[in-house]
CSV table of C-alpha atoms and ligand atoms in Angstrom, one decimal:
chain,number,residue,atom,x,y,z
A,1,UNK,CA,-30.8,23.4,-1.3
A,2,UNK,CA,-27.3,23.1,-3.4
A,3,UNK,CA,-25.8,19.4,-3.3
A,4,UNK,CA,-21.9,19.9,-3.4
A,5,UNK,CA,-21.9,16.6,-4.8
A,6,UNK,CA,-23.5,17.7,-8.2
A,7,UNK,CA,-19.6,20.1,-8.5
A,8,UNK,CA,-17.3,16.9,-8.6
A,9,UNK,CA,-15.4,17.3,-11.7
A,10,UNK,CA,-13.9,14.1,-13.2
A,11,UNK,CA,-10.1,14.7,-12.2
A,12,UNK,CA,-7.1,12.6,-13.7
A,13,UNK,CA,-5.6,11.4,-10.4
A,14,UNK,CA,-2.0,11.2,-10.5
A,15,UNK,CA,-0.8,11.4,-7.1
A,16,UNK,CA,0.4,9.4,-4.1
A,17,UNK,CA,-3.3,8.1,-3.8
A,18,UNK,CA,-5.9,8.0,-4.5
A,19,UNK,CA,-5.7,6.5,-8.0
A,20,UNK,CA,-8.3,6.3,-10.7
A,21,UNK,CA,-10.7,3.9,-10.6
A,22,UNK,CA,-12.5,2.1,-13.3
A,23,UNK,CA,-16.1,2.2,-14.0
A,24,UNK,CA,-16.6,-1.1,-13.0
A,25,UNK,CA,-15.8,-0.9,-9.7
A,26,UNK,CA,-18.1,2.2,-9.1
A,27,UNK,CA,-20.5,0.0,-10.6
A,28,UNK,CA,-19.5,-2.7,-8.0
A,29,UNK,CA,-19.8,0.0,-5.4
A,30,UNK,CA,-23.6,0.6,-6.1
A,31,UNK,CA,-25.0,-2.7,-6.2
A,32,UNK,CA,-28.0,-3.9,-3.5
A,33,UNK,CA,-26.3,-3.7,-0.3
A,34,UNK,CA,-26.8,-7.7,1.1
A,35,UNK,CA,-26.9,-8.5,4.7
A,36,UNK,CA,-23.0,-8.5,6.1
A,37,UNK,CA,-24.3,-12.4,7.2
A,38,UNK,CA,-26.7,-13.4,4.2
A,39,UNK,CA,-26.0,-16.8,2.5
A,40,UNK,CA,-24.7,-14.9,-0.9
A,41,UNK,CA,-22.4,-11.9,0.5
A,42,UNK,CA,-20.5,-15.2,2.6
A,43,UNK,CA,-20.0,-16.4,-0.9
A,44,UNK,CA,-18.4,-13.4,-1.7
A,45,UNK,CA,-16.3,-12.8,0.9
A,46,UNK,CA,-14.6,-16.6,0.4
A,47,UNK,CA,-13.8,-15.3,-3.0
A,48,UNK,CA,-12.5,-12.2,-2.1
A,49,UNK,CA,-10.2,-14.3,0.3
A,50,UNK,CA,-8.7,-16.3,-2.7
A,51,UNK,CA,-8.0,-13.3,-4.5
A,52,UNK,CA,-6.1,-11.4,-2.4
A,53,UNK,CA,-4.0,-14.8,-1.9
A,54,UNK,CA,-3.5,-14.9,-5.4
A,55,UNK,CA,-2.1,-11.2,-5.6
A,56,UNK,CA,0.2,-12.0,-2.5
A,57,UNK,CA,1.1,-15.2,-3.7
A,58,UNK,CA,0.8,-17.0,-0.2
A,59,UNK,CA,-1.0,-19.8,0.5
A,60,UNK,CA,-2.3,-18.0,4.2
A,61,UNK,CA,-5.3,-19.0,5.5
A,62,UNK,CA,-6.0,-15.3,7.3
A,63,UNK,CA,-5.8,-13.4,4.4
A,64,UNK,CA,-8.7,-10.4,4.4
A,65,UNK,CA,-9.5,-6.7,4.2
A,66,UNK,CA,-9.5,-5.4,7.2
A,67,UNK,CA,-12.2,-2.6,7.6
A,68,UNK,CA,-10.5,1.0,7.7
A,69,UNK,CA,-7.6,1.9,5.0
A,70,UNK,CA,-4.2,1.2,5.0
A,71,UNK,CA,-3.2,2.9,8.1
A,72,UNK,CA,-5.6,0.4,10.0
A,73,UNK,CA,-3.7,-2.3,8.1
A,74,UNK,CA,-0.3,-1.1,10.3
A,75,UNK,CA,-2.1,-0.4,13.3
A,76,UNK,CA,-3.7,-4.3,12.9
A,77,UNK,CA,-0.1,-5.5,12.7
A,78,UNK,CA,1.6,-4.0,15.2
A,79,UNK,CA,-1.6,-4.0,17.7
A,80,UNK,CA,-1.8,-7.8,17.3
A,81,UNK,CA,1.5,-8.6,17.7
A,82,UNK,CA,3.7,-6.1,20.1
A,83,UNK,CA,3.4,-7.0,23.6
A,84,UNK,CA,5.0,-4.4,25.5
A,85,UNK,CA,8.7,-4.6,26.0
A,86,UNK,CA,9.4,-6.9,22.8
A,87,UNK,CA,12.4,-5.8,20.7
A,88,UNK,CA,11.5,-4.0,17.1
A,89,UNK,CA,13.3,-3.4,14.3
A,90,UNK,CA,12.2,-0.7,11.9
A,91,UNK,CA,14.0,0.0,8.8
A,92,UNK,CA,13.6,3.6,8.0
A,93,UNK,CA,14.2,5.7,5.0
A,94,UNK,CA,10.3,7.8,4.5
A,95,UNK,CA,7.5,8.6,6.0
A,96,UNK,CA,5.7,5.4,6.4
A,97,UNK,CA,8.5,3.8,8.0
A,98,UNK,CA,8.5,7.1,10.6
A,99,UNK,CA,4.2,5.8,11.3
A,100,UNK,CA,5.7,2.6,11.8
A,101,UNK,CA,8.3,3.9,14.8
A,102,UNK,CA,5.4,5.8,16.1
A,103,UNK,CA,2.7,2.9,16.3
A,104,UNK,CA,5.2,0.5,17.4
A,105,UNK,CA,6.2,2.7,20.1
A,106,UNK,CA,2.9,3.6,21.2
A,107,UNK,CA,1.9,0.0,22.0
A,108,UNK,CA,5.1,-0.1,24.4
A,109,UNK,CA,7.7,-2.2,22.3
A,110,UNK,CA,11.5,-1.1,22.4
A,111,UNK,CA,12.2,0.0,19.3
A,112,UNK,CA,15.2,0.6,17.4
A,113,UNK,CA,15.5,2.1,14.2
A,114,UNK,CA,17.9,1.6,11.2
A,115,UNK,CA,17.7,4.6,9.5
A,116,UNK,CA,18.9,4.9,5.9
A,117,UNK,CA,19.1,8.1,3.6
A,118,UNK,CA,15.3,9.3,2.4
A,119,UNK,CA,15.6,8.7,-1.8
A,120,UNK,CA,17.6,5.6,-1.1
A,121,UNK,CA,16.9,2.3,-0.8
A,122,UNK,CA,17.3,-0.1,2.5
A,123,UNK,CA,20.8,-1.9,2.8
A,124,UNK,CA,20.7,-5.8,3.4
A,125,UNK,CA,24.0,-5.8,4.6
A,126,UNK,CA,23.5,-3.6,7.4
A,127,UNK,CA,20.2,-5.3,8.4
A,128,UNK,CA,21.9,-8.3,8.8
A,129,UNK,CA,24.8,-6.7,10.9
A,130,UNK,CA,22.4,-5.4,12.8
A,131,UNK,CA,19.6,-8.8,13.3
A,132,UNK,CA,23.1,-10.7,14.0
A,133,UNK,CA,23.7,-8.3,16.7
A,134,UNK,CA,20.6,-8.5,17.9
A,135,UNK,CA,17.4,-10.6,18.9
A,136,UNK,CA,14.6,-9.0,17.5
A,137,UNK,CA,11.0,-10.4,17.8
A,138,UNK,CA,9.8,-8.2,15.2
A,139,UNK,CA,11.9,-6.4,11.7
A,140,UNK,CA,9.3,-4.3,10.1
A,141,UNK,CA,9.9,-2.5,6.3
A,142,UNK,CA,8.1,-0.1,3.8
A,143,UNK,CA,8.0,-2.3,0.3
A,144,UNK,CA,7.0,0.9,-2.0
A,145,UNK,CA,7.8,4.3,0.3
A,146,UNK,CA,5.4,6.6,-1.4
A,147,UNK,CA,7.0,9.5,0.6
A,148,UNK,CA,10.5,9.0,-1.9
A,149,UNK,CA,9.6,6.7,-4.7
A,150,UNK,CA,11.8,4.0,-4.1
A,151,UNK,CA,11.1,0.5,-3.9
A,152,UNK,CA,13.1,-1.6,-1.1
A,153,UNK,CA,15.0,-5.2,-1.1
A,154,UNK,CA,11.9,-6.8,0.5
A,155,UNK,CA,13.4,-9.8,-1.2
A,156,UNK,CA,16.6,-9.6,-0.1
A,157,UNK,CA,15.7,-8.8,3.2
A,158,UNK,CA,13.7,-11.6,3.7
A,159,UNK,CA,16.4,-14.0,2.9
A,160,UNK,CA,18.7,-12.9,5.5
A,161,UNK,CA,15.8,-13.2,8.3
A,162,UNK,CA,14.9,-16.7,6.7
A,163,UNK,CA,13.4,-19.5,9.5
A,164,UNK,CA,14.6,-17.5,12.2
A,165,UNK,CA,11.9,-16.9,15.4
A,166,UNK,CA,11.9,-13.2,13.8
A,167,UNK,CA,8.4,-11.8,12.4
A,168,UNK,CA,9.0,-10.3,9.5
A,169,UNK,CA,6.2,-7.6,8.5
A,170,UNK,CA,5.8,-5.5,5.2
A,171,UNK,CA,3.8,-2.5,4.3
A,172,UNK,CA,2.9,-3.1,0.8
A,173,UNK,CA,0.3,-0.2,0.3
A,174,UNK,CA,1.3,0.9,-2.5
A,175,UNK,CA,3.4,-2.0,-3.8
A,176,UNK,CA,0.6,-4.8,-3.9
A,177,UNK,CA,-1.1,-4.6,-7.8
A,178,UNK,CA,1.7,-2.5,-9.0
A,179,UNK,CA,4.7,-4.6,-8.4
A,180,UNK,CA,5.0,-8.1,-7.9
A,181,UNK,CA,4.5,-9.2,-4.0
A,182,UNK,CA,5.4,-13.1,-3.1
A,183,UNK,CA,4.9,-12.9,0.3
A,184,UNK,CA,5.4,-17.0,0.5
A,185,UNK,CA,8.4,-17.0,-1.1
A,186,UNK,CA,10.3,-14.1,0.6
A,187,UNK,CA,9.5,-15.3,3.7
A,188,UNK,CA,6.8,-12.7,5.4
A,189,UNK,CA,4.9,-13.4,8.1
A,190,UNK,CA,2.4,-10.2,8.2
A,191,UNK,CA,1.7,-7.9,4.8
A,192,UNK,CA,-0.9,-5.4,4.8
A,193,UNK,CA,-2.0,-2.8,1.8
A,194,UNK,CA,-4.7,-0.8,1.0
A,195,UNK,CA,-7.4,-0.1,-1.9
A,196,UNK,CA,-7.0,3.2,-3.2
A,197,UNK,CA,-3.7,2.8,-4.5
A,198,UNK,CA,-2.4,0.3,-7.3
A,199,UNK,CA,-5.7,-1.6,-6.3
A,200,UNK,CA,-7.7,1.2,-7.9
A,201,UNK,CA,-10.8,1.3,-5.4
A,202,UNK,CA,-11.7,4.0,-3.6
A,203,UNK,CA,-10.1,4.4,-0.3
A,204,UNK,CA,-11.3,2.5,2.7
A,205,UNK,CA,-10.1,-0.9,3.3
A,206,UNK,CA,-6.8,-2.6,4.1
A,207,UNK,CA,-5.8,-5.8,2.8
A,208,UNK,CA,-3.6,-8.0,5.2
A,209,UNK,CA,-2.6,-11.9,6.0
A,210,UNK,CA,-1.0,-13.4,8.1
A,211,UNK,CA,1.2,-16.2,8.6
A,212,UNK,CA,1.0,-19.5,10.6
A,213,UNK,CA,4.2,-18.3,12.3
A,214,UNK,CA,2.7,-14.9,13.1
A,215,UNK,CA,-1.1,-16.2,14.6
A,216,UNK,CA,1.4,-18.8,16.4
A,217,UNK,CA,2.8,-14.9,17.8
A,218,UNK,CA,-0.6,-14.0,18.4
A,219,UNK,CA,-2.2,-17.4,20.1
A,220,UNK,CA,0.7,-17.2,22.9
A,221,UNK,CA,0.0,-13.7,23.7
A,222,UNK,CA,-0.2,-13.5,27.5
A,223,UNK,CA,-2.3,-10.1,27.4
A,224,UNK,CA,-5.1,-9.2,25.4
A,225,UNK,CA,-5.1,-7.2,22.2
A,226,UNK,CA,-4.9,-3.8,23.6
A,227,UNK,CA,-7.7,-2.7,20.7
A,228,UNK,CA,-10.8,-4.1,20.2
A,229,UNK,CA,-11.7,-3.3,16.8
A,230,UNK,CA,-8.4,-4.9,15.2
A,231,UNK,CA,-8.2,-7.5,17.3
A,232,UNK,CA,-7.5,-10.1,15.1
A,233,UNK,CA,-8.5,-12.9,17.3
A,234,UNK,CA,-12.0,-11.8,17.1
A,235,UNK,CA,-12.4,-10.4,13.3
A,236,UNK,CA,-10.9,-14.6,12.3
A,237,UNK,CA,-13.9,-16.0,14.1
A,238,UNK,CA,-15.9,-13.6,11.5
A,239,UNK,CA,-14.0,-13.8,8.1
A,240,UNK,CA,-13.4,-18.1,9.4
A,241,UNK,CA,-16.2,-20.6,9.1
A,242,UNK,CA,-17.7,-19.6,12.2
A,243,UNK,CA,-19.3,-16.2,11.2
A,244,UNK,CA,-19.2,-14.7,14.4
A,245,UNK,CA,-20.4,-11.2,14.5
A,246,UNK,CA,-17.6,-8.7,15.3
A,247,UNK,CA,-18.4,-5.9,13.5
A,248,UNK,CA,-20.4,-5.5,10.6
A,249,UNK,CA,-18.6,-5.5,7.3
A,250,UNK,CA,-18.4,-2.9,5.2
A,251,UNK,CA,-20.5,-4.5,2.6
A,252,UNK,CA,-20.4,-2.2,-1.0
A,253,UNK,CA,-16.5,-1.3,-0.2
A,254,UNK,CA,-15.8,-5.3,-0.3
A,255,UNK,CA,-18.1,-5.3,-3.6
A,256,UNK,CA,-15.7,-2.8,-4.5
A,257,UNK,CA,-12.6,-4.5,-3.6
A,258,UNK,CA,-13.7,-8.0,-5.2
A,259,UNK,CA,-14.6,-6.4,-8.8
A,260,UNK,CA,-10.8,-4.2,-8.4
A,261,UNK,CA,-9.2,-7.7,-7.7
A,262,UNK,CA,-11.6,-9.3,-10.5
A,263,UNK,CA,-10.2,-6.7,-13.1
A,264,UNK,CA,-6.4,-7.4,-11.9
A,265,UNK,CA,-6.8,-11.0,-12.1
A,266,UNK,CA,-8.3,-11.0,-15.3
A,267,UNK,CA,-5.9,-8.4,-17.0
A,268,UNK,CA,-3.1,-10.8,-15.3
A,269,UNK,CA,-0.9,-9.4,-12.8
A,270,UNK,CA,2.1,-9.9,-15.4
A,271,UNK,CA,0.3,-7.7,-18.0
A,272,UNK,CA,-0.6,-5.3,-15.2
A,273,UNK,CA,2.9,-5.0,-13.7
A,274,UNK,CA,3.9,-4.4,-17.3
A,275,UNK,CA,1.7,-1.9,-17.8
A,276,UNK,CA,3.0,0.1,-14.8
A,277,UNK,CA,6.5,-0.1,-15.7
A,278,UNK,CA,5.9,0.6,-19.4
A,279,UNK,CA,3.7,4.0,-18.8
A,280,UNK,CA,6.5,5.2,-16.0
A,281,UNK,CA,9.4,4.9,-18.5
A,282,UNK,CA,7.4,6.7,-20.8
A,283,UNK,CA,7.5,9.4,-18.2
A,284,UNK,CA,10.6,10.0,-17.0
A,285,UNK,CA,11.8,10.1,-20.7
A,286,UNK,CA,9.3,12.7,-21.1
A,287,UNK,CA,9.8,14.6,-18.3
A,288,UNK,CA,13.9,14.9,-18.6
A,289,UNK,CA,13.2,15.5,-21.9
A,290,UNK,CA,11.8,18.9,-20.3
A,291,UNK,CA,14.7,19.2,-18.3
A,292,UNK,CA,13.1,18.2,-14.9
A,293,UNK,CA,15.1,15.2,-13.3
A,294,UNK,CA,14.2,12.2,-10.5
A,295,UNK,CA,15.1,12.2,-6.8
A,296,UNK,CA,15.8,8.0,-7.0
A,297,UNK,CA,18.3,6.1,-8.6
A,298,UNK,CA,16.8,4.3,-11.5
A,299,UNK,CA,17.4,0.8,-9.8
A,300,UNK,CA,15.5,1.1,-6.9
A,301,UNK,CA,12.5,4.1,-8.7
A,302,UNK,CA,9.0,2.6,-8.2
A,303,UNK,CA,7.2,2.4,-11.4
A,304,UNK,CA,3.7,3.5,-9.5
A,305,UNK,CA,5.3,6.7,-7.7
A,306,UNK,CA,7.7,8.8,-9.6
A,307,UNK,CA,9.4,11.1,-7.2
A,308,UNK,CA,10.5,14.4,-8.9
A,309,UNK,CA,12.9,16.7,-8.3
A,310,UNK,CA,11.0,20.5,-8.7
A,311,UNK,CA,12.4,23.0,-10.9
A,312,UNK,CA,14.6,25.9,-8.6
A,313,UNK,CA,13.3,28.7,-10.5
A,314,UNK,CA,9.7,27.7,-10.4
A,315,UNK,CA,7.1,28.0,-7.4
A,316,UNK,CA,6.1,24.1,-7.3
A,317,UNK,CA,2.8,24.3,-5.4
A,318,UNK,CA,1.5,27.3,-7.9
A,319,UNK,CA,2.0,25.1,-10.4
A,320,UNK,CA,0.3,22.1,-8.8
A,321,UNK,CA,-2.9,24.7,-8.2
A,322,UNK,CA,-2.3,25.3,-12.0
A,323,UNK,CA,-2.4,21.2,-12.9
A,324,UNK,CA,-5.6,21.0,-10.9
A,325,UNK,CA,-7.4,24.0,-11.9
A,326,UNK,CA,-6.5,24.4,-15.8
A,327,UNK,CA,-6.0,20.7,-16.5
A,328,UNK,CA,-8.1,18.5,-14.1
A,329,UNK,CA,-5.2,16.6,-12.9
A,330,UNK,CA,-3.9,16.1,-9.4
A,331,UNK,CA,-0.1,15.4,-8.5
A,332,UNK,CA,1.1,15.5,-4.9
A,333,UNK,CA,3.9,17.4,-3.5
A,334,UNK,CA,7.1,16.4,-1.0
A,335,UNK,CA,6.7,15.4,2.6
A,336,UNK,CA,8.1,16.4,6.0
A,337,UNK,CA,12.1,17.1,4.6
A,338,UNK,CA,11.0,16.5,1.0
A,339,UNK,CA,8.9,19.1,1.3
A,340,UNK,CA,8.8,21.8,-1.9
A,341,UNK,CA,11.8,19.6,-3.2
A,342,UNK,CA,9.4,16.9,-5.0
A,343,UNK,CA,6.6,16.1,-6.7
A,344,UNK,CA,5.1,12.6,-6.6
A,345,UNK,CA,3.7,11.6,-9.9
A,346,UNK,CA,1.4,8.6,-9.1
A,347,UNK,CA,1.2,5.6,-12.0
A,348,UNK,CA,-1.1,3.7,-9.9
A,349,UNK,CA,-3.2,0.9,-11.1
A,350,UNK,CA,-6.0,2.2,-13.4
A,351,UNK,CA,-4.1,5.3,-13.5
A,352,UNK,CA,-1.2,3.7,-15.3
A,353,UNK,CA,-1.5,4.4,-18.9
A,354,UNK,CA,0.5,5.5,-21.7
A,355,UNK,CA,-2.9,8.1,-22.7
A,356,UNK,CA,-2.8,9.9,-18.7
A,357,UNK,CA,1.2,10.0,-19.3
A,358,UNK,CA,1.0,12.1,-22.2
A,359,UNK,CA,-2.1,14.0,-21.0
A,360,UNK,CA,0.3,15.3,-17.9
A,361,UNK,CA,3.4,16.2,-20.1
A,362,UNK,CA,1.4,18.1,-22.2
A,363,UNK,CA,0.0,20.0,-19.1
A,364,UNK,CA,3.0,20.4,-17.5
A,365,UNK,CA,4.4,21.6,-20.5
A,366,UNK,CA,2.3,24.2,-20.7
A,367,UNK,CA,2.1,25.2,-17.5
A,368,UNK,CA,5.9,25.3,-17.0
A,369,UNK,CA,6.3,27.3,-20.3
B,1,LIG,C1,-0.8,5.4,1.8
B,1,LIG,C2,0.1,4.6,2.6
B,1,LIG,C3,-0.2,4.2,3.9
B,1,LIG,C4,-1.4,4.7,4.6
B,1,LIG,O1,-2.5,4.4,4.0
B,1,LIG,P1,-3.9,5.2,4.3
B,1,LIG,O2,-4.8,4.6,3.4
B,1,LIG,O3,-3.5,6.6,3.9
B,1,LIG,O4,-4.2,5.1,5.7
B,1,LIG,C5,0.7,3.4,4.6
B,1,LIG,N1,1.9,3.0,4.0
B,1,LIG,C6,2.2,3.4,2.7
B,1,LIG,C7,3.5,2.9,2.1
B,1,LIG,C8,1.4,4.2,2.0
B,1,LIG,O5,1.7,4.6,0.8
């Protein structure tokens, strides 16, 4: 019998996500599988809550992967915290804000919108027109839009919601390990991310915390959480000191997680940050040095997703096929209005080195010429 698995070529990942992932951590991923309760795996699982504290940079005591990838880390959010009929804000300007609209408005919230264009960044002085105007329980916002490439005034936008009764909740999926996230200090109450991104482990978990202000959201609830699996209520008494069975963990991805954390943390999130930003200058020299230019503004251009505008004369995807089949290296195209206009050149995590930048100009180089 053939085993499809013996054709997986090595391939230089170097779009929206997956990233590449170290050695170590598919070392991490093998290791003896321990019982989701035993003695040493609770060991591990304290640890892995400091970590991802550290990376955050907030002092939250319900800070943990929650099991499914990042997508399950929006759905946790919102399912958690909407009870049907509260007011929502989502500020929109990609994709991942559009998922937000749609979850939120599946659990019954009313949601408005602010929608800005797609390639730019959020406004904060229309989002505090509009939070003036209005009493919102929840103003939601995309850190790193991966769909465009540009990185939002999470900051900024913090400051204006401040101490009000207002949640404030952040997608940082593919912001956290890339960029720096200080989720205490801007003021979030709810932050979620996933692994396969700048975390550089394979897809499959979502990091998220919460604040006290945010359980405090959750502890009044006057209906349950309308999912079981996410219910947050139910997966603290697991990851708390109580070790309530909920579900069982998914033991080798957390090994996975902790040794991607371990690698961050010991590289230093400074150098690693610097690292980022240093191999996606390096790129867009190169690349409008071949005459190709970037959808986003350099102010507000992620470092870990470089949004490209694609040559008119050229068909983009043939030349993706090309990058895959001649060169072993994977870059994503445009999505929903974006569409055949972009590519997305991921510089995520492990993936972000001067050597893989060079590797793909030479490529598309070649392949353009
Ligand atoms: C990738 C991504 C998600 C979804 O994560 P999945 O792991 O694909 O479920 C959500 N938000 C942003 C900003 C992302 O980049």
């Amino acid at each position: 019998m053939k085993n499809l698995l013996d054709g997986i070529e090595e391939i230089l990942l170097m779009g929206p996500g997956p990233s590449c992932v170290p050695e170590e951590v598919y070392k991490a991923l093998s290791k003896k599988t321990l019982g989701h309760l035993d003695p040493y795996f609770l060991e591990i699982m304290e640890e892995l809550k400091d970590m991802l504290r550290k990376m955050m940079n907030t002092k939250n005591n319900l800070t943990i992967p929650i099991s499914g990838t990042g997508s399950a880390g929006m759905e946790t959010s919102f399912v958690n915290l909407i009870e049907p009929g509260d007011r929502v804000l989502i500020l929109l300007n990609g994709v991942f804000g559009m998922r937000m609209q749609d979850v939120a408005t599946r659990l019954g919230a009313h949601v408005d919108v602010l929608e800005f264009p797609w390639g730019k960044s959020v406004i904060p002085e229309v989002v505090e027109k509009k939070v003036k105007e209005n009493s919102y329980k929840i103003v939601a916002v995309v850190h790193a839009e991966t769909s465009t490439g540009v990185r939002n005034p999470v900051d900024e936008i913090g400051d204006i919601l401040g101490d009000s009764e207002t949640i404030y909740l952040v997608d940082s999926v593919t912001g956290l390990g890339g960029i720096e996230v200080r989720m205490d200090d801007w003021n979030i109450d709810v932050l979620y991310s996933g692994t396969q991104k700048c975390l550089s482990c394979p897809p499959g978990l979502a990091p998220l915390s919460f604040s006290d202000r945010a359980m405090a959201k959750l502890n009044a609830r006057k209906t349950k959480v309308p999912n079981w699996y996410l219910d947050l209520t139910m997966i603290a008494n697991y990851w708390g000191q109580n070790r309530v069975y909920h579900h069982t963990a998914p033991v080798n991805m957390l090994y996975g997680l902790y040794q991607a954390l371990f690698l961050i943390l010991e590289e230093g999130p400074e150098n690693v940050f610097r690292r980022h930003l240093d191999a996606h200058k390096m790129l867009v020299a190169g690349l409008e040095e071949i005459g190709l230019k970037m959808l986003v503004e350099e102010k507000w251009r992620l470092p870990m997703l470089n949004a490209v505008c694609t040559p008119d004369n050229k068909d983009e995807l043939s030349i993706r096929r090309r990058l895959r089949s001649e060169h072993k290296i994977e870059i994503g195209g445009g999505l929903g209005p974006l569409s055949g206009k972009i590519w997305r050149i991921g510089l995520m995590g492990h993936t972000a080195r001067q050597e893989n930048v060079s590797r793909l100009l030479r490529a598309l180089k070649s392949v353009l010429s």
